PDB file of C-alpha atoms and ligand atoms in Angstrom:
ATOM      1  CA  MET A 115     -46.903 -58.200  65.439  1.00 55.00           C
ATOM      2  CA  SER A 116     -44.996 -55.874  63.186  1.00 69.00           C
ATOM      3  CA  GLU A 117     -41.443 -54.875  64.009  1.00 88.00           C
ATOM      4  CA  LEU A 118     -40.762 -51.613  65.785  1.00 94.00           C
ATOM      5  CA  LYS A 119     -38.571 -49.128  63.989  1.00 96.00           C
ATOM      6  CA  PHE A 120     -36.955 -45.884  65.047  1.00 98.00           C
ATOM      7  CA  CYS A 121     -37.913 -42.429  63.833  1.00 98.00           C
ATOM      8  CA  GLN A 122     -35.124 -41.224  61.527  1.00 98.00           C
ATOM      9  CA  GLY A 123     -35.353 -37.629  62.728  1.00 98.00           C
ATOM     10  CA  PRO A 124     -31.855 -36.587  63.848  1.00 98.00           C
ATOM     11  CA  GLU A 125     -33.292 -34.529  66.735  1.00 98.00           C
ATOM     12  CA  CYS A 126     -36.273 -36.723  67.691  1.00 98.00           C
ATOM     13  CA  HIS A 127     -34.781 -37.416  71.152  1.00 98.00           C
ATOM     14  CA  GLN A 128     -34.400 -33.685  71.804  1.00 98.00           C
ATOM     15  CA  HIS A 129     -38.155 -33.085  71.770  1.00 97.00           C
ATOM     16  CA  GLN A 130     -39.087 -33.477  75.419  1.00 97.00           C
ATOM     17  CA  THR A 131     -42.447 -35.236  75.427  1.00 97.00           C
ATOM     18  CA  GLN A 132     -43.692 -37.735  78.027  1.00 96.00           C
ATOM     19  CA  ASP A 133     -43.851 -40.594  75.519  1.00 95.00           C
ATOM     20  CA  ARG A 134     -40.128 -40.137  74.721  1.00 97.00           C
ATOM     21  CA  LEU A 135     -39.101 -40.275  78.401  1.00 97.00           C
ATOM     22  CA  LYS A 136     -37.980 -43.875  79.003  1.00 96.00           C
ATOM     23  CA  GLY A 137     -35.750 -46.016  81.164  1.00 95.00           C
ATOM     24  CA  PRO A 138     -35.572 -47.218  84.759  1.00 95.00           C
ATOM     25  CA  LYS A 139     -36.761 -44.953  87.540  1.00 94.00           C
ATOM     26  CA  GLY A 140     -34.093 -42.405  88.444  1.00 94.00           C
ATOM     27  CA  ASN A 141     -32.308 -42.915  85.144  1.00 95.00           C
ATOM     28  CA  LYS A 142     -34.878 -41.857  82.555  1.00 97.00           C
ATOM     29  CA  THR A 143     -33.788 -40.233  79.300  1.00 97.00           C
ATOM     30  CA  TYR A 144     -35.604 -38.719  76.355  1.00 98.00           C
ATOM     31  CA  GLN A 145     -35.246 -41.245  73.540  1.00 98.00           C
ATOM     32  CA  THR A 146     -35.885 -41.472  69.818  1.00 98.00           C
ATOM     33  CA  ARG A 147     -39.464 -42.593  69.195  1.00 97.00           C
ATOM     34  CA  ARG A 148     -39.892 -46.231  68.210  1.00 96.00           C
ATOM     35  CA  ARG A 149     -43.112 -47.421  66.605  1.00 95.00           C
ATOM     36  CA  SER A 150     -44.544 -50.176  64.432  1.00 95.00           C
ATOM     37  CA  SER A 151     -45.804 -47.610  61.929  1.00 94.00           C
ATOM     38  CA  MET A 152     -45.241 -43.928  61.287  1.00 95.00           C
ATOM     39  CA  TYR A 153     -47.136 -41.653  58.949  1.00 94.00           C
ATOM     40  CA  TYR A 154     -44.532 -39.243  57.616  1.00 97.00           C
ATOM     41  CA  GLY A 155     -41.802 -39.536  54.997  1.00 95.00           C
ATOM     42  CA  THR A 156     -43.003 -42.945  53.737  1.00 95.00           C
ATOM     43  CA  GLY A 157     -43.068 -44.318  57.260  1.00 96.00           C
ATOM     44  CA  ASN A 158     -39.664 -43.098  58.423  1.00 97.00           C
ATOM     45  CA  PHE A 159     -40.629 -40.202  60.681  1.00 98.00           C
ATOM     46  CA  CYS A 160     -42.882 -39.829  63.730  1.00 98.00           C
ATOM     47  CA  SER A 161     -43.842 -36.244  62.860  1.00 97.00           C
ATOM     48  CA  MET A 162     -43.538 -33.552  60.198  1.00 97.00           C
ATOM     49  CA  GLN A 163     -41.129 -31.783  62.544  1.00 98.00           C
ATOM     50  CA  CYS A 164     -38.770 -34.789  62.541  1.00 98.00           C
ATOM     51  CA  TYR A 165     -39.182 -35.094  58.742  1.00 98.00           C
ATOM     52  CA  ASN A 166     -38.279 -31.420  58.289  1.00 98.00           C
ATOM     53  CA  GLU A 167     -35.312 -31.687  60.640  1.00 98.00           C
ATOM     54  CA  TRP A 168     -34.002 -34.624  58.596  1.00 98.00           C
ATOM     55  CA  ALA A 169     -34.504 -32.634  55.387  1.00 97.00           C
ATOM     56  CA  ASP A 170     -32.695 -29.593  56.809  1.00 97.00           C
ATOM     57  CA  VAL A 171     -29.608 -31.749  57.434  1.00 97.00           C
ATOM     58  CA  PHE A 172     -29.653 -34.262  54.574  1.00 97.00           C
ATOM     59  CA  ILE A 173     -31.749 -33.068  51.633  1.00 96.00           C
ATOM     60  CA  ASP A 174     -28.971 -31.364  49.665  1.00 97.00           C
ATOM     61  CA  ARG A 175     -26.829 -34.499  49.909  1.00 97.00           C
ATOM     62  CA  ALA A 176     -29.788 -36.701  48.927  1.00 96.00           C
ATOM     63  CA  ILE A 177     -30.611 -34.588  45.868  1.00 97.00           C
ATOM     64  CA  ASN A 178     -26.981 -34.419  44.791  1.00 96.00           C
ATOM     65  CA  HIS A 179     -26.679 -38.190  45.236  1.00 97.00           C
ATOM     66  CA  PHE A 180     -29.796 -39.110  43.241  1.00 96.00           C
ATOM     67  CA  GLY A 181     -29.566 -36.345  40.658  1.00 96.00           C
ATOM     68  CA  ARG A 182     -30.398 -32.665  40.831  1.00 96.00           C
ATOM     69  CA  THR A 183     -32.864 -31.233  38.317  1.00 96.00           C
ATOM     70  CA  THR A 184     -30.851 -28.736  36.283  1.00 96.00           C
ATOM     71  CA  GLU A 185     -33.246 -28.007  33.427  1.00 96.00           C
ATOM     72  CA  ALA A 186     -36.998 -27.839  32.938  1.00 96.00           C
ATOM     73  CA  LYS A 187     -38.839 -31.082  32.273  1.00 94.00           C
ATOM     74  CA  HIS A 188     -41.617 -30.972  29.683  1.00 95.00           C
ATOM     75  CA  LEU A 189     -45.066 -32.515  29.765  1.00 95.00           C
ATOM     76  CA  THR A 190     -45.855 -33.623  26.215  1.00 95.00           C
ATOM     77  CA  GLU A 191     -48.290 -36.004  24.556  1.00 94.00           C
ATOM     78  CA  HIS A 192     -45.614 -38.695  24.969  1.00 94.00           C
ATOM     79  CA  ASN A 193     -45.542 -38.601  28.788  1.00 94.00           C
ATOM     80  CA  ALA A 194     -48.977 -37.237  29.676  1.00 95.00           C
ATOM     81  CA  TRP A 195     -50.692 -40.616  30.123  1.00 95.00           C
ATOM     82  CA  THR A 196     -52.295 -41.295  33.485  1.00 94.00           C
ATOM     83  CA  LYS A 197     -54.472 -44.158  34.658  1.00 94.00           C
ATOM     84  CA  ASP A 198     -58.125 -43.652  35.481  1.00 92.00           C
ATOM     85  CA  TYR A 199     -61.348 -45.582  35.641  1.00 89.00           C
ATOM     86  CA  ASN A 200     -64.968 -44.977  34.795  1.00 82.00           C
ATOM     87  CA  TYR A 201     -67.988 -46.360  36.584  1.00 73.00           C
ATOM     88  CA  GLN A 202     -70.447 -48.204  34.398  1.00 68.00           C
ATOM     89  CA  HIS A 203     -73.638 -46.914  35.991  1.00 65.00           C
ATOM     90  CA  SER A 204     -75.838 -49.211  33.960  1.00 61.00           C
ATOM     91  CA  SER A 205     -74.122 -52.326  35.307  1.00 58.00           C
ATOM     92  CA  GLY A 206     -73.726 -51.566  38.989  1.00 56.00           C
ATOM     93  CA  SER A 207     -70.243 -51.104  40.381  1.00 64.00           C
ATOM     94  CA  ASP A 208     -68.265 -52.480  37.431  1.00 76.00           C
ATOM     95  CA  ARG A 209     -65.408 -50.265  36.438  1.00 82.00           C
ATOM     96  CA  THR A 210     -63.744 -49.809  33.071  1.00 87.00           C
ATOM     97  CA  TYR A 211     -60.083 -48.856  33.187  1.00 91.00           C
ATOM     98  CA  VAL A 212     -58.477 -46.368  30.825  1.00 92.00           C
ATOM     99  CA  CYS A 213     -55.285 -44.484  30.121  1.00 94.00           C
ATOM    100  CA  VAL A 214     -56.030 -40.792  29.624  1.00 94.00           C
ATOM    101  CA  ASN A 215     -53.668 -38.403  27.866  1.00 95.00           C
ATOM    102  CA  SER A 216     -53.960 -35.018  29.591  1.00 94.00           C
ATOM    103  CA  ILE A 217     -52.566 -33.213  26.536  1.00 95.00           C
ATOM    104  CA  THR A 218     -54.497 -34.838  23.684  1.00 96.00           C
ATOM    105  CA  LYS A 219     -57.472 -36.034  25.831  1.00 95.00           C
ATOM    106  CA  GLU A 220     -57.227 -39.409  24.051  1.00 95.00           C
ATOM    107  CA  GLN A 221     -58.377 -42.423  26.072  1.00 93.00           C
ATOM    108  CA  ARG A 222     -57.168 -45.993  25.602  1.00 93.00           C
ATOM    109  CA  PRO A 223     -58.608 -49.051  27.327  1.00 92.00           C
ATOM    110  CA  LEU A 224     -56.655 -50.767  30.119  1.00 92.00           C
ATOM    111  CA  THR A 225     -57.148 -54.126  31.767  1.00 91.00           C
ATOM    112  CA  GLU A 226     -57.648 -54.184  35.532  1.00 89.00           C
ATOM    113  CA  ALA A 227     -54.255 -55.924  35.859  1.00 92.00           C
ATOM    114  CA  GLN A 228     -52.551 -53.140  33.885  1.00 93.00           C
ATOM    115  CA  TYR A 229     -54.315 -50.551  36.052  1.00 92.00           C
ATOM    116  CA  ASN A 230     -53.072 -52.219  39.246  1.00 92.00           C
ATOM    117  CA  ASP A 231     -49.513 -52.772  37.959  1.00 94.00           C
ATOM    118  CA  SER A 232     -47.553 -49.761  39.247  1.00 90.00           C
ATOM    119  CA  ASN A 233     -44.806 -50.417  36.672  1.00 91.00           C
ATOM    120  CA  TYR A 234     -47.177 -50.453  33.698  1.00 92.00           C
ATOM    121  CA  THR A 235     -47.283 -47.275  31.621  1.00 89.00           C
ATOM    122  CA  ILE A 236     -47.711 -46.329  27.990  1.00 88.00           C
ATOM    123  CA  ASN A 237     -45.684 -43.168  28.469  1.00 88.00           C
ATOM    124  CA  THR A 238     -42.656 -43.136  26.190  1.00 85.00           C
ATOM    125  CA  GLY A 239     -40.801 -40.226  27.789  1.00 78.00           C
ATOM    126  CA  GLU A 240     -39.876 -38.918  31.219  1.00 73.00           C
TER     127      GLU A 240
HETATM  128 ZN1   ZN B1398     -39.297 -38.372  65.542  1.00 51.00          ZN
END
């Protein structure tokens, strides 16, 4: 049984739906949704509406806290590597893993472990 967590939408409780109406008879209130899993905002919001309402209130502070983009970033041959895989049709469902450079079109072989390691990259720039 996974733990229940609350929707982080600041106005979730203000949306008057039957599933939010909780409490003892005669003393029911609309309450923030609480679920074991939610689909929006990496699992923090019960709906896109709640996600957007959070963003309306907090997004400027979040961007300023973590760093606002103030100049263009550049995609170059140094940071254009992405992971991909090819099916080997001759040998059934075996895959071969590669890094593909979207600028130069160069491909370099990857091991399956490197492919699955979300921290592994051969990019040398942002
Ligand atoms: Zn919500």
